[in-house]
mmCIF file with all atom_site columns, C-alpha atoms in Angstrom:
data_model
loop_
_atom_site.group_PDB
_atom_site.id
_atom_site.type_symbol
_atom_site.label_atom_id
_atom_site.label_alt_id
_atom_site.label_comp_id
_atom_site.label_asym_id
_atom_site.label_entity_id
_atom_site.label_seq_id
_atom_site.pdbx_PDB_ins_code
_atom_site.Cartn_x
_atom_site.Cartn_y
_atom_site.Cartn_z
_atom_site.occupancy
_atom_site.B_iso_or_equiv
_atom_site.pdbx_formal_charge
_atom_site.auth_seq_id
_atom_site.auth_comp_id
_atom_site.auth_asym_id
_atom_site.auth_atom_id
_atom_site.pdbx_PDB_model_num
ATOM 1  C CA . UNK A 1 1  ? 9.258  -3.776  -19.328 1.00 79.00 ? 5  UNK A CA 1
ATOM 2  C CA . UNK A 1 2  ? 12.081 -4.927  -17.115 1.00 92.00 ? 6  UNK A CA 1
ATOM 3  C CA . UNK A 1 3  ? 15.639 -4.756  -18.349 1.00 97.00 ? 7  UNK A CA 1
ATOM 4  C CA . UNK A 1 4  ? 18.008 -7.661  -18.892 1.00 97.00 ? 8  UNK A CA 1
ATOM 5  C CA . UNK A 1 5  ? 21.794 -7.929  -18.868 1.00 98.00 ? 9  UNK A CA 1
ATOM 6  C CA . UNK A 1 6  ? 23.142 -9.777  -21.893 1.00 97.00 ? 10 UNK A CA 1
ATOM 7  C CA . UNK A 1 7  ? 26.211 -11.988 -22.105 1.00 96.00 ? 11 UNK A CA 1
ATOM 8  C CA . UNK A 1 8  ? 28.232 -9.035  -23.407 1.00 97.00 ? 12 UNK A CA 1
ATOM 9  C CA . UNK A 1 9  ? 28.485 -8.001  -19.722 1.00 97.00 ? 13 UNK A CA 1
ATOM 10 C CA . UNK A 1 10 ? 32.119 -7.566  -18.634 1.00 97.00 ? 14 UNK A CA 1
ATOM 11 C CA . UNK A 1 11 ? 31.341 -7.705  -14.870 1.00 96.00 ? 15 UNK A CA 1
ATOM 12 C CA . UNK A 1 12 ? 32.677 -4.200  -14.338 1.00 96.00 ? 16 UNK A CA 1
ATOM 13 C CA . UNK A 1 13 ? 30.519 -3.717  -11.214 1.00 94.00 ? 17 UNK A CA 1
ATOM 14 C CA . UNK A 1 14 ? 29.215 -0.246  -12.122 1.00 97.00 ? 18 UNK A CA 1
ATOM 15 C CA . UNK A 1 15 ? 25.539 -1.121  -12.594 1.00 98.00 ? 19 UNK A CA 1
ATOM 16 C CA . UNK A 1 16 ? 24.763 -2.829  -9.289  1.00 97.00 ? 20 UNK A CA 1
ATOM 17 C CA . UNK A 1 17 ? 25.234 0.184   -6.974  1.00 98.00 ? 21 UNK A CA 1
ATOM 18 C CA . UNK A 1 18 ? 23.287 2.435   -9.354  1.00 97.00 ? 22 UNK A CA 1
ATOM 19 C CA . UNK A 1 19 ? 20.043 0.433   -9.097  1.00 98.00 ? 23 UNK A CA 1
ATOM 20 C CA . UNK A 1 20 ? 17.655 2.162   -6.674  1.00 97.00 ? 24 UNK A CA 1
ATOM 21 C CA . UNK A 1 21 ? 15.538 -1.005  -6.367  1.00 97.00 ? 25 UNK A CA 1
ATOM 22 C CA . UNK A 1 22 ? 18.462 -3.356  -5.696  1.00 97.00 ? 26 UNK A CA 1
ATOM 23 C CA . UNK A 1 23 ? 17.319 -5.441  -8.662  1.00 98.00 ? 27 UNK A CA 1
ATOM 24 C CA . UNK A 1 24 ? 20.856 -6.120  -9.928  1.00 98.00 ? 28 UNK A CA 1
ATOM 25 C CA . UNK A 1 25 ? 23.051 -8.796  -8.405  1.00 97.00 ? 29 UNK A CA 1
ATOM 26 C CA . UNK A 1 26 ? 26.046 -10.902 -9.424  1.00 97.00 ? 30 UNK A CA 1
ATOM 27 C CA . UNK A 1 27 ? 25.029 -14.077 -11.233 1.00 96.00 ? 31 UNK A CA 1
ATOM 28 C CA . UNK A 1 28 ? 27.065 -17.184 -11.920 1.00 95.00 ? 32 UNK A CA 1
ATOM 29 C CA . UNK A 1 29 ? 28.817 -15.615 -14.920 1.00 95.00 ? 33 UNK A CA 1
ATOM 30 C CA . UNK A 1 30 ? 27.431 -12.095 -15.361 1.00 97.00 ? 34 UNK A CA 1
ATOM 31 C CA . UNK A 1 31 ? 25.278 -9.644  -13.452 1.00 97.00 ? 35 UNK A CA 1
ATOM 32 C CA . UNK A 1 32 ? 21.552 -10.342 -13.470 1.00 97.00 ? 36 UNK A CA 1
ATOM 33 C CA . UNK A 1 33 ? 18.416 -8.236  -13.088 1.00 98.00 ? 37 UNK A CA 1
ATOM 34 C CA . UNK A 1 34 ? 15.472 -9.495  -11.036 1.00 97.00 ? 38 UNK A CA 1
ATOM 35 C CA . UNK A 1 35 ? 12.425 -8.602  -13.199 1.00 96.00 ? 39 UNK A CA 1
ATOM 36 C CA . UNK A 1 36 ? 10.102 -8.333  -10.204 1.00 96.00 ? 40 UNK A CA 1
ATOM 37 C CA . UNK A 1 37 ? 12.262 -5.503  -8.812  1.00 97.00 ? 41 UNK A CA 1
ATOM 38 C CA . UNK A 1 38 ? 13.177 -3.704  -12.046 1.00 97.00 ? 42 UNK A CA 1
ATOM 39 C CA . UNK A 1 39 ? 11.122 -0.576  -12.773 1.00 97.00 ? 43 UNK A CA 1
ATOM 40 C CA . UNK A 1 40 ? 13.541 0.842   -15.362 1.00 97.00 ? 44 UNK A CA 1
ATOM 41 C CA . UNK A 1 41 ? 14.066 3.483   -12.653 1.00 97.00 ? 45 UNK A CA 1
ATOM 42 C CA . UNK A 1 42 ? 10.487 4.760   -13.124 1.00 97.00 ? 46 UNK A CA 1
ATOM 43 C CA . UNK A 1 43 ? 9.643  6.718   -9.979  1.00 96.00 ? 47 UNK A CA 1
ATOM 44 C CA . UNK A 1 44 ? 13.302 7.337   -9.214  1.00 96.00 ? 48 UNK A CA 1
ATOM 45 C CA . UNK A 1 45 ? 14.918 8.761   -12.378 1.00 97.00 ? 49 UNK A CA 1
ATOM 46 C CA . UNK A 1 46 ? 14.023 9.745   -15.933 1.00 96.00 ? 50 UNK A CA 1
ATOM 47 C CA . UNK A 1 47 ? 16.250 7.054   -17.439 1.00 97.00 ? 51 UNK A CA 1
ATOM 48 C CA . UNK A 1 48 ? 17.480 3.645   -16.267 1.00 98.00 ? 52 UNK A CA 1
ATOM 49 C CA . UNK A 1 49 ? 20.656 4.330   -14.338 1.00 98.00 ? 53 UNK A CA 1
ATOM 50 C CA . UNK A 1 50 ? 22.264 0.976   -15.109 1.00 98.00 ? 54 UNK A CA 1
ATOM 51 C CA . UNK A 1 51 ? 21.957 1.711   -18.831 1.00 98.00 ? 55 UNK A CA 1
ATOM 52 C CA . UNK A 1 52 ? 23.473 5.173   -18.300 1.00 97.00 ? 56 UNK A CA 1
ATOM 53 C CA . UNK A 1 53 ? 26.625 3.810   -16.629 1.00 98.00 ? 57 UNK A CA 1
ATOM 54 C CA . UNK A 1 54 ? 27.128 0.591   -18.593 1.00 98.00 ? 58 UNK A CA 1
ATOM 55 C CA . UNK A 1 55 ? 30.341 0.907   -20.644 1.00 97.00 ? 59 UNK A CA 1
ATOM 56 C CA . UNK A 1 56 ? 29.471 -1.908  -23.080 1.00 96.00 ? 60 UNK A CA 1
ATOM 57 C CA . UNK A 1 57 ? 25.779 -1.223  -23.754 1.00 94.00 ? 61 UNK A CA 1
ATOM 58 C CA . UNK A 1 58 ? 24.583 -4.678  -22.676 1.00 97.00 ? 62 UNK A CA 1
ATOM 59 C CA . UNK A 1 59 ? 21.328 -3.771  -20.891 1.00 98.00 ? 63 UNK A CA 1
ATOM 60 C CA . UNK A 1 60 ? 18.342 -3.805  -23.281 1.00 97.00 ? 64 UNK A CA 1
ATOM 61 C CA . UNK A 1 61 ? 14.652 -4.178  -22.485 1.00 96.00 ? 65 UNK A CA 1
ATOM 62 C CA . UNK A 1 62 ? 13.668 -7.738  -21.656 1.00 95.00 ? 66 UNK A CA 1
ATOM 63 C CA . UNK A 1 63 ? 11.095 -8.898  -24.240 1.00 95.00 ? 67 UNK A CA 1
ATOM 64 C CA . UNK A 1 64 ? 9.934  -11.614 -21.830 1.00 94.00 ? 68 UNK A CA 1
ATOM 65 C CA . UNK A 1 65 ? 8.808  -9.004  -19.266 1.00 92.00 ? 69 UNK A CA 1
ATOM 66 C CA . UNK A 1 66 ? 6.788  -6.358  -21.104 1.00 93.00 ? 70 UNK A CA 1
ATOM 67 C CA . UNK A 1 67 ? 5.257  -3.672  -18.895 1.00 94.00 ? 71 UNK A CA 1
ATOM 68 C CA . UNK A 1 68 ? 3.689  -0.278  -19.529 1.00 94.00 ? 72 UNK A CA 1
ATOM 69 C CA . UNK A 1 69 ? 4.874  2.922   -17.869 1.00 94.00 ? 73 UNK A CA 1
ATOM 70 C CA . UNK A 1 70 ? 1.819  2.688   -15.571 1.00 96.00 ? 74 UNK A CA 1
ATOM 71 C CA . UNK A 1 71 ? 2.668  -0.891  -14.588 1.00 96.00 ? 75 UNK A CA 1
ATOM 72 C CA . UNK A 1 72 ? 6.254  0.137   -13.850 1.00 95.00 ? 76 UNK A CA 1
ATOM 73 C CA . UNK A 1 73 ? 4.965  3.000   -11.671 1.00 96.00 ? 77 UNK A CA 1
ATOM 74 C CA . UNK A 1 74 ? 2.663  0.601   -9.829  1.00 96.00 ? 78 UNK A CA 1
ATOM 75 C CA . UNK A 1 75 ? 5.617  -1.721  -9.226  1.00 96.00 ? 79 UNK A CA 1
ATOM 76 C CA . UNK A 1 76 ? 7.679  1.244   -7.980  1.00 96.00 ? 80 UNK A CA 1
ATOM 77 C CA . UNK A 1 77 ? 4.914  2.175   -5.520  1.00 96.00 ? 81 UNK A CA 1
ATOM 78 C CA . UNK A 1 78 ? 4.642  -1.415  -4.342  1.00 96.00 ? 82 UNK A CA 1
ATOM 79 C CA . UNK A 1 79 ? 8.411  -1.744  -3.854  1.00 94.00 ? 83 UNK A CA 1
ATOM 80 C CA . UNK A 1 80 ? 8.737  1.576   -1.999  1.00 93.00 ? 84 UNK A CA 1
ATOM 81 C CA . UNK A 1 81 ? 5.562  1.276   0.051   1.00 91.00 ? 85 UNK A CA 1
ATOM 82 C CA . UNK A 1 82 ? 4.015  4.410   -1.433  1.00 85.00 ? 86 UNK A CA 1
#
């Protein structure tokens, strides 16, 4: 399941550089996560790094993009060319 940034985002800029897949970018009002690039850091880290650094806890799982651990690993392999 990809993650999503909710409107509680304070645009603090700490999540974007932490994303190993470059899935996070500034949106019109708040940061956004591109679901096709988000692997919840599977393949890179044990936990999603954006969630770890977010000071306002505004990055939950996106219910519109449900994926299993295996699907996230497949996406990781596809994104990294492995």
